[in-house]
PDB file of C-alpha atoms in Angstrom:
ATOM      1  CA  MET A 124     -10.110 -30.499  -5.263  1.00  0.00           C
ATOM      2  CA  PHE A 125      -9.939 -28.717  -2.092  1.00  0.00           C
ATOM      3  CA  ASP A 126     -12.500 -29.533   0.738  1.00  0.00           C
ATOM      4  CA  LEU A 127     -13.572 -26.871   3.048  1.00  0.00           C
ATOM      5  CA  GLN A 128     -10.987 -27.719   5.679  1.00  0.00           C
ATOM      6  CA  SER A 129      -8.239 -27.236   3.152  1.00  0.00           C
ATOM      7  CA  LEU A 130      -9.810 -24.012   2.034  1.00  0.00           C
ATOM      8  CA  ASP A 131     -10.019 -22.847   5.650  1.00  0.00           C
ATOM      9  CA  MET A 132      -6.269 -23.700   6.434  1.00  0.00           C
ATOM     10  CA  LEU A 133      -5.297 -21.876   3.120  1.00  0.00           C
ATOM     11  CA  ILE A 134      -7.481 -18.763   4.276  1.00  0.00           C
ATOM     12  CA  GLY A 135      -5.867 -18.875   7.745  1.00  0.00           C
ATOM     13  CA  LEU A 136      -2.351 -19.062   6.133  1.00  0.00           C
ATOM     14  CA  VAL A 137      -3.029 -16.112   3.832  1.00  0.00           C
ATOM     15  CA  THR A 138      -4.683 -14.263   6.645  1.00  0.00           C
ATOM     16  CA  ILE A 139      -1.415 -14.471   8.676  1.00  0.00           C
ATOM     17  CA  TYR A 140       0.717 -13.351   5.671  1.00  0.00           C
ATOM     18  CA  LEU A 141      -1.545 -10.316   4.919  1.00  0.00           C
ATOM     19  CA  SER A 142      -1.365  -9.392   8.550  1.00  0.00           C
ATOM     20  CA  ILE A 143       2.576  -9.455   8.639  1.00  0.00           C
ATOM     21  CA  ALA A 144       2.624  -8.256   5.087  1.00  0.00           C
ATOM     22  CA  LEU A 145       0.697  -4.896   6.224  1.00  0.00           C
ATOM     23  CA  ALA A 146       3.255  -4.292   8.948  1.00  0.00           C
ATOM     24  CA  CYS A 147       6.094  -4.805   6.364  1.00  0.00           C
ATOM     25  CA  THR A 148       4.670  -2.684   3.773  1.00  0.00           C
ATOM     26  CA  ALA A 149       3.957   0.106   6.293  1.00  0.00           C
ATOM     27  CA  ILE A 150       7.582  -0.114   7.547  1.00  0.00           C
ATOM     28  CA  VAL A 151       8.896  -0.117   4.090  1.00  0.00           C
ATOM     29  CA  GLU A 152       6.994   3.052   3.112  1.00  0.00           C
ATOM     30  CA  SER A 153       8.002   4.724   6.352  1.00  0.00           C
ATOM     31  CA  ILE A 154      11.509   4.118   5.331  1.00  0.00           C
ATOM     32  CA  ALA A 155      11.095   5.306   1.796  1.00  0.00           C
ATOM     33  CA  THR A 156       9.571   8.484   3.175  1.00  0.00           C
ATOM     34  CA  PHE A 157      12.100   9.231   5.900  1.00  0.00           C
ATOM     35  CA  PHE A 158      14.980   8.860   3.552  1.00  0.00           C
ATOM     36  CA  ASP A 159      13.224  10.658   0.601  1.00  0.00           C
ATOM     37  CA  ILE A 160      14.026   7.696  -1.781  1.00  0.00           C
ATOM     38  CA  ARG A 161      11.481   8.891  -4.365  1.00  0.00           C
ATOM     39  CA  SER A 162      12.571  12.367  -4.589  1.00  0.00           C
ATOM     40  CA  LYS A 163      16.153  11.116  -4.793  1.00  0.00           C
ATOM     41  CA  ASN A 164      15.269   8.768  -7.525  1.00  0.00           C
ATOM     42  CA  LEU A 165      13.634  11.211  -9.494  1.00  0.00           C
ATOM     43  CA  GLU A 166      16.478  13.646  -9.052  1.00  0.00           C
ATOM     44  CA  ASN A 167      18.780  10.666 -10.298  1.00  0.00           C
ATOM     45  CA  ALA A 168      16.418   9.969 -13.311  1.00  0.00           C
ATOM     46  CA  LEU A 169      16.425  13.736 -14.295  1.00  0.00           C
ATOM     47  CA  GLN A 170      20.153  13.730 -14.186  1.00  0.00           C
ATOM     48  CA  GLU A 171      20.103  11.156 -16.988  1.00  0.00           C
ATOM     49  CA  ILE A 172      18.221  13.645 -19.144  1.00  0.00           C
ATOM     50  CA  LEU A 173      19.344  17.078 -18.048  1.00  0.00           C
ATOM     51  CA  ALA A 174      23.138  16.529 -17.353  1.00  0.00           C
ATOM     52  CA  CYS A 175      24.654  19.580 -18.678  1.00  0.00           C
ATOM     53  CA  HIS A 176      26.912  22.131 -17.379  1.00  0.00           C
ATOM     54  CA  ILE A 177      26.003  25.747 -18.588  1.00  0.00           C
ATOM     55  CA  SER A 178      28.828  27.367 -16.896  1.00  0.00           C
ATOM     56  CA  HIS A 179      32.054  26.360 -14.963  1.00  0.00           C
ATOM     57  CA  PRO A 180      33.491  28.014 -12.018  1.00  0.00           C
ATOM     58  CA  LEU A 181      36.152  30.718 -13.071  1.00  0.00           C
ATOM     59  CA  ILE A 182      39.134  30.517 -10.721  1.00  0.00           C
ATOM     60  CA  SER A 183      41.484  33.553 -10.903  1.00  0.00           C
ATOM     61  CA  ASP A 184      44.879  34.385  -9.337  1.00  0.00           C
ATOM     62  CA  SER A 185      43.725  37.781  -8.427  1.00  0.00           C
ATOM     63  CA  PRO A 186      42.637  37.950  -4.780  1.00  0.00           C
ATOM     64  CA  CYS A 187      40.011  40.737  -5.607  1.00  0.00           C
ATOM     65  CA  SER A 188      38.277  38.897  -8.129  1.00  0.00           C
ATOM     66  CA  VAL A 189      34.798  36.784  -7.349  1.00  0.00           C
ATOM     67  CA  GLU A 190      34.563  33.268  -8.461  1.00  0.00           C
ATOM     68  CA  GLU A 191      31.728  32.513 -10.816  1.00  0.00           C
ATOM     69  CA  PRO A 192      29.777  29.659  -9.211  1.00  0.00           C
ATOM     70  CA  GLU A 193      29.142  26.528 -11.300  1.00  0.00           C
ATOM     71  CA  GLN A 194      25.589  26.491 -13.175  1.00  0.00           C
ATOM     72  CA  THR A 195      24.021  23.580 -14.494  1.00  0.00           C
ATOM     73  CA  PHE A 196      20.788  23.029 -16.325  1.00  0.00           C
ATOM     74  CA  MET A 197      19.402  20.864 -13.432  1.00  0.00           C
ATOM     75  CA  MET A 198      19.975  24.022 -11.167  1.00  0.00           C
ATOM     76  CA  LYS A 199      17.830  25.961 -13.463  1.00  0.00           C
ATOM     77  CA  PHE A 200      15.164  23.363 -13.856  1.00  0.00           C
ATOM     78  CA  PHE A 201      14.766  22.942  -9.847  1.00  0.00           C
ATOM     79  CA  ALA A 202      15.127  26.604  -9.397  1.00  0.00           C
ATOM     80  CA  HIS A 203      11.993  27.340 -11.826  1.00  0.00           C
ATOM     81  CA  SER A 204       8.804  28.182  -9.985  1.00  0.00           C
ATOM     82  CA  LEU A 205       6.696  25.803 -11.464  1.00  0.00           C
ATOM     83  CA  VAL A 206       9.228  23.039 -10.077  1.00  0.00           C
ATOM     84  CA  ASN A 207       9.689  24.719  -6.905  1.00  0.00           C
ATOM     85  CA  SER A 208       6.156  24.885  -6.276  1.00  0.00           C
ATOM     86  CA  LEU A 209       5.903  21.132  -6.140  1.00  0.00           C
ATOM     87  CA  SER A 210       8.765  21.001  -3.644  1.00  0.00           C
ATOM     88  CA  LYS A 211       8.352  20.779   0.131  1.00  0.00           C
ATOM     89  CA  GLY A 212      10.478  23.791   1.474  1.00  0.00           C
ATOM     90  CA  VAL A 213      12.910  25.944  -0.117  1.00  0.00           C
ATOM     91  CA  ASN A 214      15.518  23.355  -0.502  1.00  0.00           C
ATOM     92  CA  GLY A 215      13.336  20.514  -0.878  1.00  0.00           C
ATOM     93  CA  ARG A 216      12.969  18.248  -4.091  1.00  0.00           C
ATOM     94  CA  PRO A 217       9.619  17.067  -5.569  1.00  0.00           C
ATOM     95  CA  SER A 218       8.895  13.307  -5.568  1.00  0.00           C
ATOM     96  CA  TYR A 219       6.839  13.612  -8.762  1.00  0.00           C
ATOM     97  CA  ILE A 220       6.801  15.931 -11.518  1.00  0.00           C
ATOM     98  CA  PRO A 221       4.035  15.817 -14.328  1.00  0.00           C
ATOM     99  CA  PRO A 222       5.125  15.517 -17.978  1.00  0.00           C
ATOM    100  CA  GLU A 223       3.693  18.513 -19.139  1.00  0.00           C
ATOM    101  CA  ILE A 224       5.359  20.637 -16.318  1.00  0.00           C
ATOM    102  CA  PHE A 225       8.600  19.125 -17.165  1.00  0.00           C
ATOM    103  CA  SER A 226       8.359  20.060 -21.004  1.00  0.00           C
ATOM    104  CA  GLN A 227       7.132  23.578 -20.143  1.00  0.00           C
ATOM    105  CA  VAL A 228       9.942  24.202 -17.709  1.00  0.00           C
ATOM    106  CA  VAL A 229      12.604  22.888 -20.316  1.00  0.00           C
ATOM    107  CA  CYS A 230      11.113  25.020 -23.068  1.00  0.00           C
ATOM    108  CA  ASP A 231      11.152  28.006 -20.787  1.00  0.00           C
ATOM    109  CA  ILE A 232      14.754  27.805 -19.748  1.00  0.00           C
ATOM    110  CA  LEU A 233      15.719  27.165 -23.543  1.00  0.00           C
ATOM    111  CA  THR A 234      13.796  30.104 -24.870  1.00  0.00           C
ATOM    112  CA  GLU A 235      14.745  32.343 -21.681  1.00  0.00           C
ATOM    113  CA  LYS A 236      10.959  33.291 -21.248  1.00  0.00           C
ATOM    114  CA  GLY A 237      10.404  33.869 -24.916  1.00  0.00           C
ATOM    115  CA  THR A 238      13.217  35.915 -25.547  1.00  0.00           C
ATOM    116  CA  LYS A 239      14.762  33.750 -28.133  1.00  0.00           C
ATOM    117  CA  SER A 240      13.671  30.607 -30.094  1.00  0.00           C
ATOM    118  CA  LEU A 241      14.089  26.786 -29.356  1.00  0.00           C
ATOM    119  CA  ASP A 242      16.581  26.262 -31.951  1.00  0.00           C
ATOM    120  CA  VAL A 243      18.762  29.210 -30.666  1.00  0.00           C
ATOM    121  CA  GLY A 244      18.359  27.987 -27.017  1.00  0.00           C
ATOM    122  CA  ILE A 245      19.419  24.270 -27.980  1.00  0.00           C
ATOM    123  CA  ASN A 246      22.268  25.705 -30.172  1.00  0.00           C
ATOM    124  CA  ASN A 247      23.745  27.769 -27.230  1.00  0.00           C
ATOM    125  CA  LEU A 248      23.949  24.843 -24.974  1.00  0.00           C
ATOM    126  CA  PRO A 249      27.584  23.252 -24.663  1.00  0.00           C
ATOM    127  CA  GLU A 250      28.098  20.056 -26.014  1.00  0.00           C
ATOM    128  CA  CYS A 251      26.403  17.636 -23.721  1.00  0.00           C
ATOM    129  CA  ARG A 252      24.055  14.852 -23.427  1.00  0.00           C
ATOM    130  CA  LEU A 253      21.030  17.077 -23.018  1.00  0.00           C
ATOM    131  CA  LYS A 254      21.962  19.009 -26.245  1.00  0.00           C
ATOM    132  CA  ASN A 255      22.128  15.860 -28.238  1.00  0.00           C
ATOM    133  CA  ILE A 256      18.714  14.619 -26.632  1.00  0.00           C
ATOM    134  CA  LEU A 257      17.105  17.939 -27.456  1.00  0.00           C
ATOM    135  CA  ARG A 258      18.396  17.913 -30.991  1.00  0.00           C
ATOM    136  CA  ILE A 259      17.142  14.401 -31.636  1.00  0.00           C
ATOM    137  CA  LEU A 260      13.614  15.360 -30.344  1.00  0.00           C
ATOM    138  CA  LYS A 261      13.500  18.463 -32.348  1.00  0.00           C
ATOM    139  CA  ALA A 262      14.497  16.792 -35.396  1.00  0.00           C
ATOM    140  CA  LYS A 263      11.443  14.317 -34.969  1.00  0.00           C
ATOM    141  CA  GLY A 264       9.076  16.355 -37.010  1.00  0.00           C
ATOM    142  CA  ALA A 265       8.976  18.989 -34.043  1.00  0.00           C
ATOM    143  CA  GLN A 266       8.239  21.886 -36.086  1.00  0.00           C
ATOM    144  CA  THR A 267       6.104  23.847 -33.527  1.00  0.00           C
ATOM    145  CA  THR A 268       6.628  24.263 -29.790  1.00  0.00           C
ATOM    146  CA  GLU A 269       3.570  22.235 -29.076  1.00  0.00           C
ATOM    147  CA  SER A 270       4.960  19.088 -30.956  1.00  0.00           C
ATOM    148  CA  PHE A 271       8.595  19.729 -29.224  1.00  0.00           C
ATOM    149  CA  GLU A 272       6.896  19.615 -25.908  1.00  0.00           C
ATOM    150  CA  TYR A 273       4.908  16.372 -26.924  1.00  0.00           C
ATOM    151  CA  ASN A 274       8.339  14.725 -27.797  1.00  0.00           C
ATOM    152  CA  LEU A 275       9.819  15.995 -24.398  1.00  0.00           C
ATOM    153  CA  GLU A 276       6.966  14.528 -22.530  1.00  0.00           C
ATOM    154  CA  THR A 277       7.064  11.148 -24.216  1.00  0.00           C
ATOM    155  CA  HIS A 278      10.947  10.766 -23.596  1.00  0.00           C
ATOM    156  CA  PHE A 279      10.399  12.052 -19.860  1.00  0.00           C
ATOM    157  CA  ASP A 280       7.598   9.264 -19.404  1.00  0.00           C
ATOM    158  CA  ARG A 281      10.137   6.658 -20.885  1.00  0.00           C
ATOM    159  CA  VAL A 282      12.789   7.699 -18.481  1.00  0.00           C
ATOM    160  CA  MET A 283      10.317   7.791 -15.587  1.00  0.00           C
ATOM    161  CA  ASP A 284       9.159   4.157 -16.184  1.00  0.00           C
ATOM    162  CA  ARG A 285      12.766   3.105 -16.035  1.00  0.00           C
ATOM    163  CA  ALA A 286      13.029   5.216 -12.826  1.00  0.00           C
ATOM    164  CA  THR A 287      10.060   3.345 -11.354  1.00  0.00           C
ATOM    165  CA  GLY A 288      11.599   0.010 -11.868  1.00  0.00           C
ATOM    166  CA  TRP A 289      14.574   1.458  -9.850  1.00  0.00           C
ATOM    167  CA  VAL A 290      12.420   2.362  -6.987  1.00  0.00           C
ATOM    168  CA  LYS A 291      10.436  -1.041  -7.245  1.00  0.00           C
ATOM    169  CA  ILE A 292      13.638  -3.033  -7.166  1.00  0.00           C
ATOM    170  CA  HIS A 293      15.006  -0.896  -3.927  1.00  0.00           C
ATOM    171  CA  GLN A 294      11.395  -1.366  -2.404  1.00  0.00           C
ATOM    172  CA  GLN A 295      11.582  -5.130  -3.062  1.00  0.00           C
ATOM    173  CA  LYS A 296      15.192  -5.708  -1.597  1.00  0.00           C
ATOM    174  CA  MET A 297      13.979  -3.565   1.521  1.00  0.00           C
ATOM    175  CA  ALA A 298      10.784  -5.627   1.932  1.00  0.00           C
ATOM    176  CA  VAL A 299      12.867  -8.860   1.709  1.00  0.00           C
ATOM    177  CA  PHE A 300      15.027  -7.502   4.684  1.00  0.00           C
ATOM    178  CA  VAL A 301      12.119  -6.406   6.762  1.00  0.00           C
ATOM    179  CA  SER A 302      10.205  -9.759   6.065  1.00  0.00           C
ATOM    180  CA  PHE A 303      13.236 -11.316   7.594  1.00  0.00           C
ATOM    181  CA  LEU A 304      13.306  -9.424  10.500  1.00  0.00           C
ATOM    182  CA  LEU A 305       9.545  -9.746  11.133  1.00  0.00           C
ATOM    183  CA  VAL A 306       9.465 -13.507  10.493  1.00  0.00           C
ATOM    184  CA  VAL A 307      12.515 -14.699  12.556  1.00  0.00           C
ATOM    185  CA  LEU A 308      11.706 -12.092  15.267  1.00  0.00           C
ATOM    186  CA  GLY A 309       8.127 -13.340  15.438  1.00  0.00           C
ATOM    187  CA  ASN A 310       9.035 -17.003  14.729  1.00  0.00           C
ATOM    188  CA  VAL A 311       6.477 -17.158  11.850  1.00  0.00           C
ATOM    189  CA  ASP A 312       6.984 -20.930  10.724  1.00  0.00           C
ATOM    190  CA  THR A 313       4.689 -21.941   7.892  1.00  0.00           C
ATOM    191  CA  PHE A 314       4.918 -25.441   8.620  1.00  0.00           C
ATOM    192  CA  ALA A 315       4.282 -25.114  12.445  1.00  0.00           C
ATOM    193  CA  ILE A 316       1.168 -22.947  11.719  1.00  0.00           C
ATOM    194  CA  ALA A 317      -0.001 -25.436   9.138  1.00  0.00           C
ATOM    195  CA  ASN A 318       0.243 -28.199  11.751  1.00  0.00           C
ATOM    196  CA  ALA A 319      -1.600 -25.992  14.146  1.00  0.00           C
ATOM    197  CA  PHE A 320      -4.470 -25.343  11.709  1.00  0.00           C
ATOM    198  CA  THR A 321      -4.873 -29.126  10.981  1.00  0.00           C
ATOM    199  CA  ALA A 322      -5.085 -29.884  14.675  1.00  0.00           C
ATOM    200  CA  SER A 323      -7.339 -27.046  15.718  1.00  0.00           C
ATOM    201  CA  SER A 324     -10.656 -26.229  14.047  1.00  0.00           C
ATOM    202  CA  GLN A 325     -10.892 -23.264  16.549  1.00  0.00           C
ATOM    203  CA  SER A 326      -7.810 -21.693  15.049  1.00  0.00           C
ATOM    204  CA  ARG A 327      -9.345 -21.970  11.551  1.00  0.00           C
ATOM    205  CA  ASP A 328     -12.710 -20.520  12.491  1.00  0.00           C
ATOM    206  CA  ALA A 329     -10.969 -17.535  14.505  1.00  0.00           C
ATOM    207  CA  LEU A 330      -8.814 -16.911  11.321  1.00  0.00           C
ATOM    208  CA  LEU A 331     -11.843 -16.843   8.960  1.00  0.00           C
ATOM    209  CA  THR A 332     -13.288 -14.118  11.097  1.00  0.00           C
ATOM    210  CA  GLN A 333      -9.932 -12.133  11.062  1.00  0.00           C
ATOM    211  CA  ALA A 334     -10.010 -12.668   7.278  1.00  0.00           C
ATOM    212  CA  SER A 335     -13.344 -10.701   6.814  1.00  0.00           C
ATOM    213  CA  THR A 336     -12.101  -8.017   9.073  1.00  0.00           C
ATOM    214  CA  LEU A 337      -9.098  -7.351   7.186  1.00  0.00           C
ATOM    215  CA  LEU A 338     -10.766  -7.460   3.846  1.00  0.00           C
ATOM    216  CA  ALA A 339     -13.363  -4.936   5.208  1.00  0.00           C
ATOM    217  CA  GLN A 340     -10.582  -2.598   6.375  1.00  0.00           C
ATOM    218  CA  SER A 341      -8.584  -3.165   3.164  1.00  0.00           C
ATOM    219  CA  ASN A 342     -11.403  -2.186   0.979  1.00  0.00           C
ATOM    220  CA  ASN A 343     -11.983   1.190   3.196  1.00  0.00           C
ATOM    221  CA  GLN A 344      -8.492   1.944   2.807  1.00  0.00           C
ATOM    222  CA  VAL A 345      -8.416   1.205  -1.042  1.00  0.00           C
ATOM    223  CA  SER A 346     -11.550   3.240  -1.620  1.00  0.00           C
ATOM    224  CA  GLN A 347      -9.725   6.413  -0.007  1.00  0.00           C
ATOM    225  CA  PRO A 348      -8.769   8.969  -2.541  1.00  0.00           C
ATOM    226  CA  VAL A 349      -5.137   9.612  -2.796  1.00  0.00           C
ATOM    227  CA  SER A 350      -4.141  13.146  -1.448  1.00  0.00           C
ATOM    228  CA  THR A 351      -0.937  15.309  -2.091  1.00  0.00           C
ATOM    229  CA  GLY A 352       0.746  17.973   0.173  1.00  0.00           C
ATOM    230  CA  GLY A 353      -0.038  18.238   3.838  1.00  0.00           C
ATOM    231  CA  ASP A 354      -3.175  16.052   3.466  1.00  0.00           C
ATOM    232  CA  ALA A 355      -0.920  13.158   2.075  1.00  0.00           C
ATOM    233  CA  ILE A 356       1.160  13.262   5.230  1.00  0.00           C
ATOM    234  CA  LYS A 357      -1.829  13.324   7.583  1.00  0.00           C
ATOM    235  CA  ASN A 358      -3.325  10.102   5.422  1.00  0.00           C
ATOM    236  CA  ILE A 359      -0.029   8.220   5.864  1.00  0.00           C
ATOM    237  CA  GLN A 360      -0.144   8.752   9.575  1.00  0.00           C
ATOM    238  CA  GLN A 361      -3.850   7.649   9.612  1.00  0.00           C
ATOM    239  CA  SER A 362      -3.041   4.618   7.429  1.00  0.00           C
ATOM    240  CA  ALA A 363       0.065   3.722   9.610  1.00  0.00           C
ATOM    241  CA  GLU A 364      -1.995   3.841  12.850  1.00  0.00           C
ATOM    242  CA  GLN A 365      -4.783   1.730  11.367  1.00  0.00           C
ATOM    243  CA  VAL A 366      -2.271  -0.685  10.172  1.00  0.00           C
ATOM    244  CA  LYS A 367      -0.761  -0.903  13.629  1.00  0.00           C
ATOM    245  CA  GLN A 368      -4.251  -1.478  15.133  1.00  0.00           C
ATOM    246  CA  SER A 369      -4.912  -4.058  12.714  1.00  0.00           C
ATOM    247  CA  VAL A 370      -1.501  -5.857  13.210  1.00  0.00           C
ATOM    248  CA  GLN A 371      -1.905  -5.422  16.991  1.00  0.00           C
ATOM    249  CA  ALA A 372      -5.386  -7.164  16.977  1.00  0.00           C
ATOM    250  CA  SER A 373      -4.163  -9.985  14.624  1.00  0.00           C
ATOM    251  CA  VAL A 374      -1.297 -10.733  17.241  1.00  0.00           C
ATOM    252  CA  THR A 375      -3.682 -10.853  20.004  1.00  0.00           C
ATOM    253  CA  LEU A 376      -6.032 -12.992  18.180  1.00  0.00           C
ATOM    254  CA  PHE A 377      -3.066 -15.422  16.942  1.00  0.00           C
ATOM    255  CA  GLU A 378      -2.357 -15.656  20.657  1.00  0.00           C
ATOM    256  CA  ALA A 379      -5.769 -16.275  21.793  1.00  0.00           C
ATOM    257  CA  VAL A 380      -6.135 -19.216  19.430  1.00  0.00           C
ATOM    258  CA  GLY A 381      -2.946 -20.825  20.544  1.00  0.00           C
ATOM    259  CA  LEU A 382      -0.926 -20.277  17.026  1.00  0.00           C
ATOM    260  CA  PRO A 383       2.878 -20.991  17.389  1.00  0.00           C
ATOM    261  CA  LEU A 384       3.966 -17.652  16.787  1.00  0.00           C
ATOM    262  CA  GLY A 385       6.710 -15.870  18.744  1.00  0.00           C
ATOM    263  CA  TRP A 386       9.505 -17.315  21.170  1.00  0.00           C
ATOM    264  CA  LYS A 387       7.831 -17.368  24.577  1.00  0.00           C
ATOM    265  CA  SER A 388       6.877 -21.058  24.541  1.00  0.00           C
ATOM    266  CA  VAL A 389       9.954 -22.305  22.558  1.00  0.00           C
ATOM    267  CA  ASP A 390      12.780 -24.200  24.157  1.00  0.00           C
ATOM    268  CA  ILE A 391      15.559 -24.100  21.475  1.00  0.00           C
ATOM    269  CA  ASN A 392      17.736 -26.431  23.606  1.00  0.00           C
ATOM    270  CA  GLN A 393      15.278 -29.504  22.622  1.00  0.00           C
ATOM    271  CA  TYR A 394      15.484 -28.679  19.071  1.00  0.00           C
ATOM    272  CA  SER A 395      17.435 -31.380  16.885  1.00  0.00           C
ATOM    273  CA  ALA A 396      19.073 -30.656  13.527  1.00  0.00           C
ATOM    274  CA  LYS A 397      16.122 -31.875  11.674  1.00  0.00           C
ATOM    275  CA  ASP A 398      13.759 -29.369  13.629  1.00  0.00           C
ATOM    276  CA  TRP A 399      16.119 -26.482  13.074  1.00  0.00           C
ATOM    277  CA  ILE A 400      16.165 -27.588   9.202  1.00  0.00           C
ATOM    278  CA  SER A 401      12.478 -27.690   9.133  1.00  0.00           C
ATOM    279  CA  LYS A 402      12.134 -24.311  11.019  1.00  0.00           C
ATOM    280  CA  ILE A 403      14.387 -22.564   8.646  1.00  0.00           C
ATOM    281  CA  VAL A 404      12.601 -23.729   5.806  1.00  0.00           C
ATOM    282  CA  GLY A 405       9.436 -22.748   7.315  1.00  0.00           C
ATOM    283  CA  TRP A 406      10.838 -19.387   7.920  1.00  0.00           C
ATOM    284  CA  LEU A 407      12.040 -19.076   4.266  1.00  0.00           C
ATOM    285  CA  ILE A 408       8.612 -19.723   2.854  1.00  0.00           C
ATOM    286  CA  SER A 409       7.180 -17.222   5.233  1.00  0.00           C
ATOM    287  CA  ILE A 410       9.860 -14.629   4.328  1.00  0.00           C
ATOM    288  CA  PHE A 411       9.150 -15.077   0.715  1.00  0.00           C
ATOM    289  CA  ALA A 412       5.499 -15.140   1.365  1.00  0.00           C
ATOM    290  CA  VAL A 413       5.308 -11.678   3.389  1.00  0.00           C
ATOM    291  CA  SER A 414       7.832  -9.907   0.951  1.00  0.00           C
ATOM    292  CA  LEU A 415       5.324 -10.282  -1.698  1.00  0.00           C
ATOM    293  CA  GLY A 416       3.351  -7.404  -0.083  1.00  0.00           C
ATOM    294  CA  ALA A 417      -0.038  -6.728   1.378  1.00  0.00           C
ATOM    295  CA  PRO A 418      -1.821  -5.956  -1.880  1.00  0.00           C
ATOM    296  CA  PHE A 419      -0.747  -9.230  -3.360  1.00  0.00           C
ATOM    297  CA  TRP A 420      -2.181 -11.359  -0.369  1.00  0.00           C
ATOM    298  CA  PHE A 421      -5.344  -8.984  -0.182  1.00  0.00           C
ATOM    299  CA  ASP A 422      -6.034 -10.042  -3.837  1.00  0.00           C
ATOM    300  CA  LYS A 423      -5.342 -13.810  -3.324  1.00  0.00           C
ATOM    301  CA  LEU A 424      -7.541 -13.595   0.076  1.00  0.00           C
ATOM    302  CA  GLN A 425     -10.410 -12.141  -1.754  1.00  0.00           C
ATOM    303  CA  LYS A 426     -10.406 -14.682  -4.209  1.00  0.00           C
ATOM    304  CA  ILE A 427     -10.141 -17.594  -1.963  1.00  0.00           C
ATOM    305  CA  VAL A 428     -12.819 -16.148   0.423  1.00  0.00           C
ATOM    306  CA  ASN A 429     -15.115 -15.830  -2.643  1.00  0.00           C
ATOM    307  CA  ILE A 430     -14.411 -19.473  -3.657  1.00  0.00           C
ATOM    308  CA  ARG A 431     -15.330 -20.753  -0.095  1.00  0.00           C
ATOM    309  CA  GLN A 432     -18.375 -18.831   0.087  1.00  0.00           C
ATOM    310  CA  ALA A 433     -19.538 -20.241  -3.307  1.00  0.00           C
ATOM    311  CA  GLY A 434     -19.070 -23.644  -1.741  1.00  0.00           C
ATOM    312  CA  ILE A 435     -17.343 -26.778  -2.995  1.00  0.00           C
ATOM    313  CA  ASN A 436     -18.409 -28.975  -5.710  1.00  0.00           C
ATOM    314  CA  PRO A 437     -21.273 -31.340  -4.709  1.00  0.00           C
ATOM    315  CA  ARG A 438     -19.387 -34.240  -5.912  1.00  0.00           C
ATOM    316  CA  GLU A 439     -16.709 -33.235  -3.644  1.00  0.00           C
ATOM    317  CA  LYS A 440     -19.201 -33.012  -0.778  1.00  0.00           C
ATOM    318  CA  ARG A 441     -20.116 -36.461  -1.489  1.00  0.00           C
ATOM    319  CA  LYS A 442     -16.551 -37.905  -1.509  1.00  0.00           C
ATOM    320  CA  THR A 443     -15.864 -36.338   1.860  1.00  0.00           C
ATOM    321  CA  ALA A 444     -19.010 -37.820   3.551  1.00  0.00           C
ATOM    322  CA  VAL A 445     -18.030 -41.365   2.344  1.00  0.00           C
TER     323      VAL A 445
END
């Protein structure tokens, strides 16, 4: 069983992990937005479904002839007005496409806006992966356009689930790298911080206050609705500014209560091999913890704070009093 001091130490560690994880999450999200990771991932996932060359460029020896540009099903898909309206700019790519939009656009391209049937549109495609996929989905009891669209949406959802996994893996790798930089540059040694909490009740009390502040701020951010378009960009900027202010307040607090963070008061020339091993292991624990992300530590902090507010077992109180 934990006593209150142990709980306070745990809350302090989790608060530090959460504060740094907020910065890590903000940096990772900014990188993903800057490099259009989600839209590129969506395009790669669609390529798995819509890979089909409708026409190839015609190369002629005659200098007067005009080469016919290559055309793919993907080009037609992204050029469709329903998809293009979800993109940012003329040449932009959407980061999310609803399943019903996907099925409507595919059917619209196949039927050429109602001028021919789905069966004819599928048969007119050259032999490719897309044609085989559409044949299979059409054969699964899709006697009507609505049932065929339902099969398309189901297949699209399955591919998007796998694509979401790709993004999560990429984000996790990036989170580990960013966590490494934040932890090493900030000298966030879990062992040193835990020792500081053991020696100073002032540090534990200050981190308890900071934990309540972080929980309140996180609750406000979670309760905000998710927006799209220009409002989404504005909200991302506002969230980034809130995270920046929160991290700055946390760093100021950490320095005020004398937590061993940063390199200002560290003399590495006095470090022995044992000290370096301890510090590296402490870094590794911090890197792993921070890379788990802010949502993970927010949830854990909420649970631990609730446990502390409920108090400890009376038997445990009697044990600590003896």
